[in-house]
Amino acid sequence: MPTRSRESGFTLIEVLVALAIIAVAMSAAVRVAGLMTQSSGVLRDRSIAMIAAQTRMAELQLEGRLPIGLKAQDCDQGRLLLRCEQAIATAENGRLLKVAIQVFNRNQDAPPLARLETLLNRPL
């Protein structure tokens, strides 16, 4: 009796299962790439906001006068529209001033992008 050789290869079901697994893996990779891109944009905006806060703090120190109270002003950095809010109050010991600067995105109602606080000597 002659032997019948069976053709080797993959069945249609096996090929479809392999394609489904590859499709799931590719969709996960695309999603991760999108999240990484979004995260890098947020990190960039936070870094720029921190630079704006540091700049405002340096301006206050150079001005030499630190008016107690709250003040808000625009502090745009390039294409990023920012609002800096400063709060200056007397510290507990009375000899120092507590200076807090928060930076917000002007286009969004969101938590601050950056916050910077320090104690400074009272100007004479």
PDB file of N, CA and C in Angstrom, residues 1 5 12-13 15 25 27-28 31 40 42-43 55 58 64 67-68 71 73 76 78-80 85 89 107 113 115 123:
ATOM      1  N   MET A   1       0.838  -1.161   0.000  1.00  0.00           N
ATOM      2  CA  MET A   1       0.000   0.000   0.000  1.00  0.00           C
ATOM      3  C   MET A   1       0.897   1.243   0.000  1.00  0.00           C
ATOM      4  N   SER A   5       1.936  11.076   1.579  1.00  0.00           N
ATOM      5  CA  SER A   5       2.660  12.088   2.355  1.00  0.00           C
ATOM      6  C   SER A   5       1.736  13.281   2.615  1.00  0.00           C
ATOM      7  N   LEU A  12      -5.067  27.307   8.166  1.00  0.00           N
ATOM      8  CA  LEU A  12      -5.626  28.655   8.136  1.00  0.00           C
ATOM      9  C   LEU A  12      -5.908  29.163   9.555  1.00  0.00           C
ATOM     10  N   ILE A  13      -6.372  28.306  10.437  1.00  0.00           N
ATOM     11  CA  ILE A  13      -6.652  28.688  11.821  1.00  0.00           C
ATOM     12  C   ILE A  13      -5.366  29.130  12.522  1.00  0.00           C
ATOM     13  N   VAL A  15      -2.670  30.383  11.215  1.00  0.00           N
ATOM     14  CA  VAL A  15      -2.243  31.673  10.662  1.00  0.00           C
ATOM     15  C   VAL A  15      -3.098  32.804  11.234  1.00  0.00           C
ATOM     16  N   ALA A  25      -0.435  42.809  19.989  1.00  0.00           N
ATOM     17  CA  ALA A  25       0.868  43.340  20.407  1.00  0.00           C
ATOM     18  C   ALA A  25       1.146  44.688  19.759  1.00  0.00           C
ATOM     19  N   SER A  27      -1.094  46.916  18.665  1.00  0.00           N
ATOM     20  CA  SER A  27      -1.966  47.953  19.223  1.00  0.00           C
ATOM     21  C   SER A  27      -1.459  48.403  20.595  1.00  0.00           C
ATOM     22  N   ALA A  28      -0.940  47.471  21.378  1.00  0.00           N
ATOM     23  CA  ALA A  28      -0.370  47.844  22.676  1.00  0.00           C
ATOM     24  C   ALA A  28       0.859  48.721  22.492  1.00  0.00           C
ATOM     25  N   ARG A  31      -0.220  52.241  21.544  1.00  0.00           N
ATOM     26  CA  ARG A  31      -0.792  52.937  22.714  1.00  0.00           C
ATOM     27  C   ARG A  31       0.312  53.438  23.645  1.00  0.00           C
ATOM     28  N   SER A  40       5.744  63.234  27.634  1.00  0.00           N
ATOM     29  CA  SER A  40       6.887  64.113  27.390  1.00  0.00           C
ATOM     30  C   SER A  40       6.428  65.553  27.182  1.00  0.00           C
ATOM     31  N   VAL A  42       3.758  66.964  28.684  1.00  0.00           N
ATOM     32  CA  VAL A  42       3.429  67.465  30.026  1.00  0.00           C
ATOM     33  C   VAL A  42       4.708  67.787  30.794  1.00  0.00           C
ATOM     34  N   LEU A  43       5.697  66.924  30.696  1.00  0.00           N
ATOM     35  CA  LEU A  43       6.974  67.156  31.374  1.00  0.00           C
ATOM     36  C   LEU A  43       7.645  68.417  30.848  1.00  0.00           C
ATOM     37  N   THR A  55      12.273  82.472  37.437  1.00  0.00           N
ATOM     38  CA  THR A  55      12.501  83.814  36.895  1.00  0.00           C
ATOM     39  C   THR A  55      11.766  84.855  37.728  1.00  0.00           C
ATOM     40  N   ALA A  58      13.537  85.369  41.026  1.00  0.00           N
ATOM     41  CA  ALA A  58      14.742  86.176  40.847  1.00  0.00           C
ATOM     42  C   ALA A  58      14.379  87.651  40.656  1.00  0.00           C
ATOM     43  N   GLY A  64      14.155  94.109  45.248  1.00  0.00           N
ATOM     44  CA  GLY A  64      14.488  94.553  46.597  1.00  0.00           C
ATOM     45  C   GLY A  64      13.298  94.903  47.465  1.00  0.00           C
ATOM     46  N   PRO A  67       6.332  93.292  48.430  1.00  0.00           N
ATOM     47  CA  PRO A  67       5.036  93.709  48.980  1.00  0.00           C
ATOM     48  C   PRO A  67       4.237  92.508  49.481  1.00  0.00           C
ATOM     49  N   ILE A  68       3.807  92.591  50.735  1.00  0.00           N
ATOM     50  CA  ILE A  68       3.026  91.506  51.332  1.00  0.00           C
ATOM     51  C   ILE A  68       1.652  91.463  50.679  1.00  0.00           C
ATOM     52  N   LYS A  71      -0.535  88.553  44.322  1.00  0.00           N
ATOM     53  CA  LYS A  71      -0.438  89.240  43.039  1.00  0.00           C
ATOM     54  C   LYS A  71      -0.394  88.178  41.942  1.00  0.00           C
ATOM     55  N   GLN A  73       0.086  87.712  37.622  1.00  0.00           N
ATOM     56  CA  GLN A  73       0.474  88.364  36.382  1.00  0.00           C
ATOM     57  C   GLN A  73       0.794  87.300  35.343  1.00  0.00           C
ATOM     58  N   ASP A  76       4.233  84.483  30.344  1.00  0.00           N
ATOM     59  CA  ASP A  76       4.335  83.594  29.190  1.00  0.00           C
ATOM     60  C   ASP A  76       5.784  83.209  28.908  1.00  0.00           C
ATOM     61  N   GLY A  78       7.500  81.664  25.626  1.00  0.00           N
ATOM     62  CA  GLY A  78       7.363  81.194  24.245  1.00  0.00           C
ATOM     63  C   GLY A  78       5.909  80.991  23.880  1.00  0.00           C
ATOM     64  N   ARG A  79       5.587  79.824  23.362  1.00  0.00           N
ATOM     65  CA  ARG A  79       4.210  79.528  22.948  1.00  0.00           C
ATOM     66  C   ARG A  79       3.315  79.153  24.114  1.00  0.00           C
ATOM     67  N   LEU A  80       3.898  78.942  25.295  1.00  0.00           N
ATOM     68  CA  LEU A  80       3.147  78.502  26.467  1.00  0.00           C
ATOM     69  C   LEU A  80       2.619  79.722  27.224  1.00  0.00           C
ATOM     70  N   GLU A  85       1.208  83.347  39.993  1.00  0.00           N
ATOM     71  CA  GLU A  85       0.544  83.901  41.174  1.00  0.00           C
ATOM     72  C   GLU A  85       1.528  83.850  42.328  1.00  0.00           C
ATOM     73  N   ALA A  89       4.024  86.604  52.513  1.00  0.00           N
ATOM     74  CA  ALA A  89       3.493  86.749  53.864  1.00  0.00           C
ATOM     75  C   ALA A  89       4.650  86.748  54.852  1.00  0.00           C
ATOM     76  N   ASN A 107      -4.716  78.664  29.624  1.00  0.00           N
ATOM     77  CA  ASN A 107      -5.751  78.104  28.755  1.00  0.00           C
ATOM     78  C   ASN A 107      -6.530  76.974  29.393  1.00  0.00           C
ATOM     79  N   LEU A 113       1.143  74.030  37.310  1.00  0.00           N
ATOM     80  CA  LEU A 113       2.201  73.267  36.644  1.00  0.00           C
ATOM     81  C   LEU A 113       3.472  73.251  37.485  1.00  0.00           C
ATOM     82  N   ARG A 115       5.314  74.940  41.375  1.00  0.00           N
ATOM     83  CA  ARG A 115       5.164  75.666  42.643  1.00  0.00           C
ATOM     84  C   ARG A 115       6.548  75.819  43.242  1.00  0.00           C
ATOM     85  N   PRO A 123      13.272  93.114  53.479  1.00  0.00           N
ATOM     86  CA  PRO A 123      14.066  94.269  53.069  1.00  0.00           C
ATOM     87  C   PRO A 123      14.032  95.353  54.154  1.00  0.00           C
TER      88      PRO A 123
END
